């Protein structure tokens, strides 16, 4: 008999639409590989989720992104139900989703980070918390939701700061240079990709709209920097105790020449699995097609307790 796999998708976060695409693509791949896969559009209704998971599937493929699905919440439900699920467990998911907490863990592991501080909405409205240029981002959102780069002569920022949507934000020094990402699969760093956004930076649209960005795999950077980026991605994955696949985002400052300086920005424990997503691109680079990647993720599902 084929294994029964429930694919969780949708959710209620700002990344709902992306999750729906990820879920459909992964379910399609699993069916093609002979699994009895079906999708569940997750809401805040816990009773409905429990009913959709009855009869009990063999595995849950967690294709949720953002809050509720990536922050340890749904992982806790699945632990309670004792259903093996894909990607990271409760603790790693919760820590990774909270950027300041993740940075504290990364700092303890000796990973290279950008200087920054957490500020309230009122502190942002009162004036620049650090010297420009800087980046403002919500402490617990993904997919570049709410990210704002404030540059030297940005006259619109003052008014925008007074109506900022997020109570807590992480403010970091802006690092010039290039956008890199590293995919990790189990205990293996698959490769480094350079992302060249066709807009001002790698925002939500650049991530998910067709033609929003260009993915260069392998990243055309100095070999020493490439190997260091692989090491940073793997160490970040291990520092948080992630499992399955993860994706670490980095900045590479090569403005003074190569090899430049690398800075770890954050880690994603539920990377996108859409046609324009980065982890499938990096997997293909090392000979792992999309169906094989999805199957590996399912076969490595687990419960922490």
XYZ file of C-alpha atoms in Angstrom:
305
model
C 0.000 0.000 0.000
C 1.189 3.529 -0.714
C 1.904 5.833 2.204
C -0.858 8.331 2.986
C 0.447 11.908 3.124
C -1.569 14.944 4.207
C -0.167 18.169 2.748
C -0.889 21.192 4.965
C -1.124 24.457 3.050
C -2.741 27.886 3.122
C -2.922 29.035 6.728
C -3.660 32.568 7.882
C -0.305 34.313 7.577
C 0.700 36.972 5.059
C 2.278 34.131 3.050
C -0.965 32.198 2.541
C -1.018 32.513 -1.260
C 2.547 31.253 -1.610
C 1.781 28.332 0.704
C -1.166 27.285 -1.460
C 1.133 27.086 -4.486
C 3.802 25.186 -2.521
C 1.206 22.720 -1.231
C -0.305 21.999 -4.625
C 3.122 21.499 -6.237
C 4.282 19.140 -3.479
C 1.057 17.114 -3.526
C 1.340 16.753 -7.294
C 4.935 15.511 -6.950
C 3.990 13.007 -4.261
C 1.102 11.595 -6.300
C 3.466 11.208 -9.256
C 5.766 9.174 -6.966
C 2.941 6.849 -5.946
C 1.959 8.352 -2.588
C -1.671 8.674 -1.532
C -1.392 12.441 -1.057
C -4.145 14.934 -0.357
C -4.215 18.613 0.624
C -5.666 20.378 3.657
C -6.281 24.143 3.583
C -5.464 24.975 7.201
C -7.434 27.595 9.154
C -7.507 28.565 12.825
C -10.214 25.928 13.376
C -8.384 23.195 15.292
C -11.418 20.904 15.269
C -11.549 21.088 11.474
C -7.834 20.268 11.228
C -8.221 17.247 13.516
C -11.162 16.049 11.413
C -9.164 16.462 8.194
C -6.384 14.366 9.757
C -8.853 11.528 10.429
C -8.240 8.782 9.471
C -4.703 9.398 10.548
C -2.189 9.867 7.692
C 1.220 8.203 7.797
C 2.990 11.556 7.341
C 2.128 15.247 7.253
C 3.941 17.357 4.664
C 4.008 20.849 6.151
C 3.834 23.303 3.240
C 2.680 26.180 5.443
C 4.723 29.395 5.453
C 4.888 32.177 8.005
C 3.172 32.514 11.362
C 1.029 29.599 12.476
C 2.716 27.100 10.203
C 6.413 27.916 10.471
C 6.724 29.137 14.065
C 6.170 25.929 16.013
C 2.380 26.305 16.331
C 1.207 23.572 13.941
C 4.301 21.531 14.820
C 3.042 21.420 18.429
C -0.346 20.149 17.276
C 1.285 17.394 15.243
C 3.521 16.446 18.159
C 0.407 16.137 20.336
C -1.228 13.923 17.706
C 2.034 11.979 17.271
C 1.929 12.246 13.471
C 5.386 12.435 11.830
C 5.782 15.719 9.958
C 8.295 17.280 7.609
C 10.797 20.065 8.238
C 11.949 21.339 11.632
C 10.436 20.623 15.022
C 8.749 22.906 17.549
C 11.797 24.537 19.122
C 13.852 25.079 15.964
C 10.787 26.448 14.161
C 9.880 28.872 16.958
C 13.428 30.170 17.372
C 14.028 30.577 13.639
C 10.807 32.557 13.175
C 11.751 35.092 15.847
C 14.653 36.941 14.232
C 16.202 38.462 17.400
C 16.164 35.101 19.196
C 17.672 33.340 16.193
C 20.395 36.003 16.013
C 21.283 35.350 19.654
C 21.727 31.642 18.896
C 23.773 32.412 15.775
C 25.986 34.810 17.726
C 26.661 32.119 20.330
C 27.656 29.785 17.473
C 30.149 32.354 16.172
C 28.352 33.046 12.887
C 28.928 36.400 11.124
C 25.992 38.753 11.723
C 24.911 42.315 10.945
C 24.794 44.805 13.819
C 21.261 45.743 14.797
C 18.708 46.268 17.537
C 15.027 45.675 18.266
C 12.867 48.814 18.389
C 9.216 49.580 19.041
C 6.855 51.417 16.701
C 7.129 54.487 18.951
C 10.929 54.425 18.814
C 10.825 54.276 15.011
C 8.453 57.224 14.893
C 10.744 59.243 17.198
C 13.656 59.229 14.727
C 16.270 57.038 13.090
C 17.371 54.386 15.621
C 20.761 53.901 13.904
C 22.730 55.699 11.207
C 21.487 55.433 7.626
C 21.395 53.391 5.497
C 19.584 50.729 7.509
C 17.011 47.971 7.062
C 13.772 47.698 9.045
C 12.015 44.333 9.224
C 9.295 42.804 11.433
C 10.705 40.455 14.057
C 8.505 37.507 13.065
C 7.465 37.640 9.405
C 8.905 35.791 6.411
C 9.233 36.232 2.644
C 10.503 39.811 3.079
C 7.038 40.904 4.276
C 7.352 44.392 5.790
C 11.040 44.816 4.935
C 12.057 48.415 4.251
C 15.477 49.776 3.252
C 15.963 53.346 4.509
C 18.622 55.167 2.492
C 20.529 58.417 3.058
C 18.140 60.803 1.272
C 14.915 58.904 1.852
C 12.569 61.776 2.669
C 9.435 59.625 2.793
C 10.621 57.427 5.676
C 9.739 59.845 8.483
C 6.032 59.849 7.662
C 6.032 56.109 6.976
C 7.687 55.374 10.325
C 4.879 57.155 12.166
C 2.336 54.738 10.688
C 4.520 51.599 10.740
C 2.355 48.461 10.871
C 4.479 46.352 13.222
C 4.853 46.881 16.956
C 8.335 45.356 17.124
C 10.956 45.591 14.385
C 14.557 44.581 13.922
C 16.714 47.425 12.605
C 20.050 46.443 11.043
C 22.858 48.202 9.228
C 22.369 47.943 5.470
C 25.051 45.763 3.890
C 25.903 46.698 0.291
C 26.776 44.013 -2.225
C 24.987 40.862 -3.280
C 22.101 38.693 -2.091
C 22.993 35.020 -1.551
C 21.105 32.006 -0.275
C 22.241 28.539 0.793
C 20.037 25.423 0.819
C 20.680 22.656 3.338
C 19.244 19.148 2.992
C 19.808 17.018 6.066
C 23.460 17.532 6.916
C 24.495 18.634 3.427
C 24.753 22.155 2.061
C 23.547 21.821 -1.535
C 24.941 25.013 -2.988
C 24.938 28.796 -3.068
C 22.638 30.874 -5.261
C 22.985 34.562 -6.060
C 19.661 36.366 -6.379
C 19.459 39.375 -8.650
C 16.128 41.111 -8.132
C 14.724 43.067 -11.037
C 13.325 45.680 -8.638
C 15.024 47.646 -5.877
C 15.643 44.571 -3.689
C 14.570 40.960 -3.178
C 11.097 41.691 -1.809
C 7.917 39.584 -1.819
C 7.210 40.335 -5.488
C 10.768 39.517 -6.564
C 10.547 36.212 -4.684
C 7.305 34.916 -6.130
C 6.283 36.785 -9.288
C 7.361 35.249 -12.581
C 10.405 37.183 -13.808
C 10.751 39.018 -10.486
C 14.331 37.894 -10.010
C 17.160 35.942 -11.588
C 18.717 32.964 -9.797
C 22.394 32.354 -10.566
C 23.361 28.800 -9.605
C 26.112 28.339 -8.660
C 26.656 31.872 -7.401
C 29.454 33.530 -9.443
C 31.560 34.514 -6.450
C 35.117 33.821 -5.274
C 35.646 30.131 -4.425
C 36.732 30.935 -0.870
C 33.559 32.980 -0.300
C 31.448 30.220 -1.874
C 32.855 27.598 0.488
C 32.430 29.927 3.463
C 28.779 30.535 2.510
C 28.167 26.766 2.410
C 29.716 26.446 5.867
C 27.607 29.296 7.282
C 24.373 27.788 5.927
C 25.136 24.361 7.377
C 26.241 25.763 10.752
C 23.098 27.915 10.992
C 20.949 24.833 10.296
C 22.792 22.856 12.971
C 22.883 25.692 15.534
C 19.074 25.821 15.647
C 18.678 22.049 15.468
C 16.815 22.160 12.162
C 15.901 19.024 10.280
C 14.824 18.289 6.718
C 15.546 21.225 4.436
C 16.292 24.837 5.334
C 17.454 27.933 3.487
C 19.775 30.569 4.907
C 19.872 34.085 3.473
C 23.138 36.033 3.426
C 24.542 39.352 2.241
C 27.910 39.383 0.492
C 29.788 42.678 0.602
C 32.276 42.552 -2.259
C 32.357 46.323 -2.799
C 36.053 46.433 -1.859
C 36.888 43.426 -4.055
C 36.764 39.660 -3.720
C 36.734 37.660 -1.607
C 34.367 39.913 0.311
C 32.609 39.663 3.681
C 29.596 37.423 4.337
C 26.788 38.168 6.800
C 24.058 35.739 7.834
C 20.639 37.435 7.830
C 18.177 34.682 8.747
C 17.178 31.069 8.244
C 13.968 29.722 6.724
C 12.790 26.389 8.119
C 9.886 26.084 5.632
C 11.418 27.252 2.329
C 9.073 27.893 -0.572
C 8.406 25.000 -2.949
C 6.892 26.975 -5.814
C 8.052 26.996 -9.471
C 10.164 30.105 -8.742
C 11.551 28.918 -5.375
C 15.231 28.726 -4.517
C 15.603 25.358 -2.776
C 14.319 23.382 -5.802
C 16.748 25.362 -7.992
C 19.690 24.483 -5.748
C 18.614 20.834 -5.539
C 18.483 20.582 -9.339
C 22.019 21.983 -9.433
C 23.275 18.850 -7.634
C 21.113 16.453 -9.663
C 18.036 16.200 -7.415
C 14.826 16.817 -9.326
C 11.714 18.289 -7.697
C 9.897 14.987 -7.206
C 12.977 13.388 -5.626
C 13.405 16.386 -3.301
C 9.799 16.222 -2.123
C 10.016 12.456 -1.634
C 13.212 12.820 0.420
C 11.528 15.413 2.624
C 8.598 13.047 3.290
C 10.833 10.054 3.964
C 12.733 12.102 6.561
C 9.637 13.235 8.457
C 9.667 12.729 12.220
C 8.263 13.701 15.610
C 10.548 15.216 18.248
C 8.850 13.419 21.149
